[in-house]
Amino acid sequence: MERWKVIKAFTLGPLLEATIPKPGNVNRYHDFEDLTIYHFLFGNTALLNVLYEATEVARLVARGTYDLSEAGIGELIKRAVAESRRAQGANPNFGVVVLEVPLIMALSVSKGLFDAREIVKRLISASTVRDTMELYRAIRIANPKGIPSGVKYDVYSESAFDELFRDRVNLWALAEMSCERELIFCEWLNGYELSYQTFLRLKELVNELGLEEGTLRAFVELLASRKDTLIARKAGEEEALLVMQKAREVLKGSMSVEELDNFLREKGDLRNPGSLADVTAIALSLLVLDGFTL
């Protein structure tokens, strides 16, 4: 697929996700104390140069100039996170970057939208221990909330890099270990199954309801069907399941979207559904890449 078409789509998608007034998230009507809509605008546009480089690397891999293992996904993620951080002082888009960098690489060398799913799995599978180390450095730069401590290969442990090297943990192996705690790693393993499912549902709903209402409906359906792993890490399993229950009440008509939004904001950002927002950003990017226009 044409590289700039891919890059533009994956720049606009996260901006749409951040702007559309989804319950519990930063949007054009609501900020958090330490995170505003402007962090998203600055952060998501600051990494265009890295996204372009990712497409160039992917083309070199496709031509055989580089091996799959030399794609440098971890380094590209780290540099994208660093560019975002330099443009603003918060962490608005770490999950989106982790999802979009390998997918952009795959899309830029695929014949069509869906061919990229297997390509991205091959890229992740062929990654190296160095990629994992660079991802750890990216996590340390972004400093996302809810990262568990005291676990095996603890991101902030002084011995983490020695342990990763000793056990030869590449990105695929890390994703297998981390999938239960963070659903974006599950996306790496299953070829972005949830992102593509959400994109297809968005396509239906946006055609019927328009961009804003369609995205809002798709997001509530996501909340009702999937546990948001960021909420689970920050606020606990019970809170994550409670959010699912409240979203189901919205779908049944016994709770309004506004009431759901108020519920999600009762405890600051503890109930902020960030992992599912990341998936929505990727799905919106795919929608734009598929040809959606206003």
CSV table of C-alpha atoms in Angstrom, one decimal:
chain,number,residue,atom,x,y,z
A,1,MET,CA,0.0,0.0,0.0
A,2,GLU,CA,1.2,3.6,-0.7
A,3,ARG,CA,3.3,4.6,2.3
A,4,TRP,CA,2.0,8.2,2.7
A,5,LYS,CA,-1.5,7.0,2.6
A,6,VAL,CA,-0.7,4.6,5.5
A,7,ILE,CA,1.1,7.3,7.5
A,8,LYS,CA,-1.6,9.8,7.0
A,9,ALA,CA,-4.3,7.3,8.1
A,10,PHE,CA,-2.4,6.3,11.2
A,11,THR,CA,-1.8,10.0,12.1
A,12,LEU,CA,-5.5,10.9,11.7
A,13,GLY,CA,-6.9,7.8,13.4
A,14,PRO,CA,-5.4,8.5,16.9
A,15,LEU,CA,-6.3,12.2,16.6
A,16,LEU,CA,-9.9,11.2,15.9
A,17,GLU,CA,-9.9,8.8,18.8
A,18,ALA,CA,-8.7,11.5,21.2
A,19,THR,CA,-11.1,14.1,19.9
A,20,ILE,CA,-14.4,12.1,19.8
A,21,PRO,CA,-16.2,12.4,23.2
A,22,LYS,CA,-16.0,8.8,24.3
A,23,PRO,CA,-16.9,8.0,27.9
A,24,GLY,CA,-14.1,7.9,30.4
A,25,ASN,CA,-11.4,9.2,28.0
A,26,VAL,CA,-9.7,12.6,27.4
A,27,ASN,CA,-11.6,14.3,24.5
A,28,ARG,CA,-12.4,17.7,23.3
A,29,TYR,CA,-14.8,18.3,26.2
A,30,HIS,CA,-12.9,16.6,29.0
A,31,ASP,CA,-9.3,16.6,30.3
A,32,PHE,CA,-7.6,14.8,33.2
A,33,GLU,CA,-5.6,16.7,35.7
A,34,ASP,CA,-2.3,15.5,34.1
A,35,LEU,CA,-3.4,14.8,30.6
A,36,THR,CA,-5.2,17.0,28.1
A,37,ILE,CA,-6.4,16.9,24.5
A,38,TYR,CA,-3.3,19.0,23.6
A,39,HIS,CA,-1.0,16.3,24.8
A,40,PHE,CA,-2.6,14.0,22.3
A,41,LEU,CA,-2.4,16.6,19.5
A,42,PHE,CA,1.3,17.3,20.1
A,43,GLY,CA,2.3,13.7,20.9
A,44,ASN,CA,0.6,12.0,17.9
A,45,THR,CA,2.0,14.4,15.3
A,46,ALA,CA,5.5,14.5,16.7
A,47,LEU,CA,6.5,11.1,15.4
A,48,LEU,CA,5.7,11.4,11.7
A,49,ASN,CA,9.4,11.1,10.8
A,50,VAL,CA,9.7,7.8,12.7
A,51,LEU,CA,6.6,6.4,11.0
A,52,TYR,CA,8.1,7.3,7.7
A,53,GLU,CA,11.3,5.6,8.6
A,54,ALA,CA,9.3,2.5,9.6
A,55,THR,CA,7.8,2.3,6.2
A,56,GLU,CA,11.3,2.6,4.6
A,57,VAL,CA,12.7,-0.2,6.8
A,58,ALA,CA,9.8,-2.4,5.9
A,59,ARG,CA,10.5,-1.9,2.2
A,60,LEU,CA,14.1,-2.8,2.7
A,61,VAL,CA,13.0,-6.0,4.4
A,62,ALA,CA,10.6,-6.8,1.6
A,63,ARG,CA,13.4,-6.4,-1.0
A,64,GLY,CA,15.7,-8.7,1.0
A,65,THR,CA,18.2,-5.9,1.9
A,66,TYR,CA,17.4,-6.6,5.6
A,67,ASP,CA,16.4,-9.8,7.2
A,68,LEU,CA,13.1,-9.9,9.1
A,69,SER,CA,15.1,-10.0,12.3
A,70,GLU,CA,16.8,-6.7,11.3
A,71,ALA,CA,13.6,-4.7,11.1
A,72,GLY,CA,14.3,-3.0,14.4
A,73,ILE,CA,10.8,-2.7,15.7
A,74,GLY,CA,11.9,-2.1,19.2
A,75,GLU,CA,14.2,0.7,18.2
A,76,LEU,CA,11.5,2.4,16.1
A,77,ILE,CA,9.0,2.2,19.0
A,78,LYS,CA,11.5,3.7,21.4
A,79,ARG,CA,12.3,6.6,19.0
A,80,ALA,CA,8.6,7.3,18.3
A,81,VAL,CA,8.0,7.4,22.1
A,82,ALA,CA,11.0,9.7,22.6
A,83,GLU,CA,9.7,12.0,19.8
A,84,SER,CA,6.3,12.1,21.4
A,85,ARG,CA,7.8,12.8,24.8
A,86,ARG,CA,9.9,15.7,23.5
A,87,ALA,CA,6.9,17.4,22.1
A,88,GLN,CA,4.9,17.2,25.4
A,89,GLY,CA,5.5,16.1,28.9
A,90,ALA,CA,2.9,13.3,29.4
A,91,ASN,CA,2.1,9.9,28.0
A,92,PRO,CA,-0.9,10.2,25.7
A,93,ASN,CA,0.0,7.5,23.2
A,94,PHE,CA,2.4,4.8,24.3
A,95,GLY,CA,-0.1,2.0,23.6
A,96,VAL,CA,-1.0,3.4,20.2
A,97,VAL,CA,2.7,3.6,19.2
A,98,VAL,CA,3.3,0.0,20.3
A,99,LEU,CA,0.4,-1.1,18.1
A,100,GLU,CA,0.9,1.2,15.1
A,101,VAL,CA,4.6,0.9,14.4
A,102,PRO,CA,4.7,-2.8,13.4
A,103,LEU,CA,1.3,-2.6,11.7
A,104,ILE,CA,2.3,0.4,9.6
A,105,MET,CA,5.4,-1.5,8.6
A,106,ALA,CA,3.3,-4.5,7.5
A,107,LEU,CA,0.7,-2.3,5.7
A,108,SER,CA,3.3,-0.4,3.7
A,109,VAL,CA,4.5,-3.6,2.1
A,110,SER,CA,1.2,-5.5,1.8
A,111,LYS,CA,-1.1,-5.6,-1.2
A,112,GLY,CA,-4.2,-4.9,0.8
A,113,LEU,CA,-5.6,-4.0,4.2
A,114,PHE,CA,-6.0,-7.6,5.4
A,115,ASP,CA,-2.8,-9.0,4.0
A,116,ALA,CA,-0.9,-7.1,6.6
A,117,ARG,CA,-2.2,-9.3,9.5
A,118,GLU,CA,0.0,-12.2,8.7
A,119,ILE,CA,3.0,-10.0,7.8
A,120,VAL,CA,2.9,-8.2,11.1
A,121,LYS,CA,2.9,-11.6,12.9
A,122,ARG,CA,6.0,-12.6,11.0
A,123,LEU,CA,7.7,-9.3,11.9
A,124,ILE,CA,6.9,-9.8,15.6
A,125,SER,CA,7.9,-13.5,15.6
A,126,ALA,CA,11.3,-12.7,13.9
A,127,SER,CA,12.1,-9.9,16.4
A,128,THR,CA,15.2,-10.1,18.6
A,129,VAL,CA,16.2,-9.7,22.2
A,130,ARG,CA,17.5,-6.3,21.3
A,131,ASP,CA,14.0,-5.3,20.2
A,132,THR,CA,12.6,-6.3,23.6
A,133,MET,CA,15.4,-4.3,25.3
A,134,GLU,CA,14.5,-1.2,23.2
A,135,LEU,CA,10.8,-1.7,24.0
A,136,TYR,CA,11.8,-1.7,27.7
A,137,ARG,CA,13.7,1.6,27.2
A,138,ALA,CA,10.6,3.0,25.5
A,139,ILE,CA,8.4,2.0,28.5
A,140,ARG,CA,10.9,3.8,30.8
A,141,ILE,CA,10.6,6.9,28.7
A,142,ALA,CA,6.8,6.9,28.5
A,143,ASN,CA,6.4,5.7,32.1
A,144,PRO,CA,2.9,4.5,31.7
A,145,LYS,CA,0.7,4.0,34.7
A,146,GLY,CA,-0.1,0.6,36.1
A,147,ILE,CA,3.1,-1.2,35.1
A,148,PRO,CA,3.4,-4.1,37.7
A,149,SER,CA,6.5,-4.4,39.8
A,150,GLY,CA,8.1,-7.5,41.3
A,151,VAL,CA,7.2,-9.6,38.2
A,152,LYS,CA,9.5,-11.7,36.1
A,153,TYR,CA,11.5,-9.4,33.7
A,154,ASP,CA,10.3,-6.3,35.7
A,155,VAL,CA,10.7,-3.3,33.4
A,156,TYR,CA,12.3,-1.2,36.1
A,157,SER,CA,14.5,-3.8,37.6
A,158,GLU,CA,18.3,-3.2,37.3
A,159,SER,CA,18.7,-6.9,36.2
A,160,ALA,CA,15.9,-6.8,33.6
A,161,PHE,CA,18.2,-6.6,30.6
A,162,ASP,CA,20.5,-9.3,31.8
A,163,GLU,CA,17.5,-11.6,32.3
A,164,LEU,CA,16.1,-10.8,28.9
A,165,PHE,CA,19.4,-11.5,27.3
A,166,ARG,CA,20.0,-14.7,29.3
A,167,ASP,CA,16.5,-16.1,28.3
A,168,ARG,CA,16.5,-14.8,24.7
A,169,VAL,CA,13.2,-13.1,25.2
A,170,ASN,CA,12.1,-11.5,21.9
A,171,LEU,CA,8.9,-9.5,21.4
A,172,TRP,CA,6.8,-12.5,20.5
A,173,ALA,CA,7.9,-14.3,23.7
A,174,LEU,CA,7.3,-11.1,25.7
A,175,ALA,CA,3.8,-10.7,24.2
A,176,GLU,CA,2.9,-14.3,25.1
A,177,MET,CA,3.9,-13.6,28.8
A,178,SER,CA,2.2,-10.2,28.9
A,179,CYS,CA,-1.0,-10.8,26.9
A,180,GLU,CA,-3.1,-11.4,30.0
A,181,ARG,CA,-2.0,-8.2,31.6
A,182,GLU,CA,-2.2,-6.0,28.5
A,183,LEU,CA,-4.4,-6.7,25.5
A,184,ILE,CA,-2.3,-4.7,23.0
A,185,PHE,CA,0.3,-7.6,23.3
A,186,CYS,CA,-2.5,-10.0,22.4
A,187,GLU,CA,-3.0,-8.0,19.2
A,188,TRP,CA,0.6,-8.7,18.2
A,189,LEU,CA,0.0,-12.5,18.7
A,190,ASN,CA,-3.4,-12.7,16.9
A,191,GLY,CA,-2.7,-10.4,13.9
A,192,TYR,CA,-4.7,-7.5,15.4
A,193,GLU,CA,-7.9,-9.5,15.6
A,194,LEU,CA,-9.7,-7.1,17.9
A,195,SER,CA,-8.5,-4.0,16.0
A,196,TYR,CA,-9.8,-5.4,12.7
A,197,GLN,CA,-13.1,-6.6,14.2
A,198,THR,CA,-13.6,-3.1,15.6
A,199,PHE,CA,-12.7,-1.5,12.3
A,200,LEU,CA,-15.3,-3.6,10.5
A,201,ARG,CA,-17.9,-2.8,13.2
A,202,LEU,CA,-17.0,0.9,12.9
A,203,LYS,CA,-17.5,0.7,9.1
A,204,GLU,CA,-21.1,-0.5,9.6
A,205,LEU,CA,-21.9,2.0,12.4
A,206,VAL,CA,-20.3,5.0,10.8
A,207,ASN,CA,-22.2,4.4,7.6
A,208,GLU,CA,-25.4,4.3,9.6
A,209,LEU,CA,-24.9,6.8,12.4
A,210,GLY,CA,-22.1,9.1,11.2
A,211,LEU,CA,-18.5,9.3,12.5
A,212,GLU,CA,-19.0,10.5,16.0
A,213,GLU,CA,-22.1,8.5,17.0
A,214,GLY,CA,-20.8,5.4,15.2
A,215,THR,CA,-17.5,5.6,17.0
A,216,LEU,CA,-19.2,6.2,20.3
A,217,ARG,CA,-21.4,3.1,19.8
A,218,ALA,CA,-18.5,0.9,18.8
A,219,PHE,CA,-16.5,2.0,21.8
A,220,VAL,CA,-19.4,1.2,24.3
A,221,GLU,CA,-19.7,-2.2,22.6
A,222,LEU,CA,-16.0,-2.7,23.2
A,223,LEU,CA,-16.3,-1.7,26.8
A,224,ALA,CA,-19.2,-4.2,27.2
A,225,SER,CA,-17.5,-7.1,25.6
A,226,ARG,CA,-13.8,-6.8,26.7
A,227,LYS,CA,-12.1,-6.1,30.0
A,228,ASP,CA,-9.9,-3.1,29.7
A,229,THR,CA,-6.5,-4.2,30.9
A,230,LEU,CA,-5.3,-0.7,31.9
A,231,ILE,CA,-8.3,-0.4,34.3
A,232,ALA,CA,-7.5,-3.8,35.7
A,233,ARG,CA,-3.9,-2.9,36.3
A,234,LYS,CA,-4.6,0.5,37.8
A,235,ALA,CA,-7.8,-0.1,39.7
A,236,GLY,CA,-8.1,-3.9,40.0
A,237,GLU,CA,-10.0,-6.7,38.4
A,238,GLU,CA,-13.3,-6.0,40.1
A,239,GLU,CA,-13.3,-2.4,38.8
A,240,ALA,CA,-12.6,-3.6,35.3
A,241,LEU,CA,-15.5,-6.1,35.4
A,242,LEU,CA,-17.7,-3.4,36.9
A,243,VAL,CA,-17.0,-1.1,33.9
A,244,MET,CA,-18.0,-4.0,31.6
A,245,GLN,CA,-21.2,-4.3,33.5
A,246,LYS,CA,-22.0,-0.6,33.3
A,247,ALA,CA,-21.4,-0.6,29.5
A,248,ARG,CA,-23.8,-3.5,29.1
A,249,GLU,CA,-26.4,-1.5,30.9
A,250,VAL,CA,-25.9,1.3,28.3
A,251,LEU,CA,-26.5,-1.2,25.5
A,252,LYS,CA,-29.6,-2.4,27.3
A,253,GLY,CA,-30.9,1.1,27.7
A,254,SER,CA,-30.9,1.1,31.5
A,255,MET,CA,-28.1,3.6,31.7
A,256,SER,CA,-27.2,6.6,29.5
A,257,VAL,CA,-23.8,7.3,27.9
A,258,GLU,CA,-23.6,10.4,30.1
A,259,GLU,CA,-24.2,8.4,33.2
A,260,LEU,CA,-21.5,5.9,32.1
A,261,ASP,CA,-19.1,8.8,31.5
A,262,ASN,CA,-19.8,10.2,35.0
A,263,PHE,CA,-19.2,6.8,36.5
A,264,LEU,CA,-15.9,6.3,34.7
A,265,ARG,CA,-14.7,9.7,35.9
A,266,GLU,CA,-15.7,9.3,39.6
A,267,LYS,CA,-12.2,8.2,40.5
A,268,GLY,CA,-10.1,10.5,38.3
A,269,ASP,CA,-8.4,8.4,35.7
A,270,LEU,CA,-8.5,5.0,37.5
A,271,ARG,CA,-11.4,3.9,35.3
A,272,ASN,CA,-10.0,5.4,32.1
A,273,PRO,CA,-10.4,2.7,29.5
A,274,GLY,CA,-7.0,3.2,27.9
A,275,SER,CA,-6.3,-0.2,26.3
A,276,LEU,CA,-9.6,-0.2,24.5
A,277,ALA,CA,-9.1,3.4,23.4
A,278,ASP,CA,-5.8,2.3,21.8
A,279,VAL,CA,-7.6,-0.4,19.9
A,280,THR,CA,-10.2,2.2,18.8
A,281,ALA,CA,-7.4,4.5,17.5
A,282,ILE,CA,-6.0,1.7,15.4
A,283,ALA,CA,-9.5,0.8,14.1
A,284,LEU,CA,-10.2,4.4,13.2
A,285,SER,CA,-6.8,4.5,11.3
A,286,LEU,CA,-7.9,1.4,9.4
A,287,LEU,CA,-11.2,3.0,8.6
A,288,VAL,CA,-9.5,6.1,7.2
A,289,LEU,CA,-7.0,3.8,5.2
A,290,ASP,CA,-10.0,2.0,3.9
A,291,GLY,CA,-11.2,5.2,2.3
A,292,PHE,CA,-13.5,6.8,4.8
A,293,THR,CA,-13.9,10.6,4.3
A,294,LEU,CA,-16.3,13.2,5.6
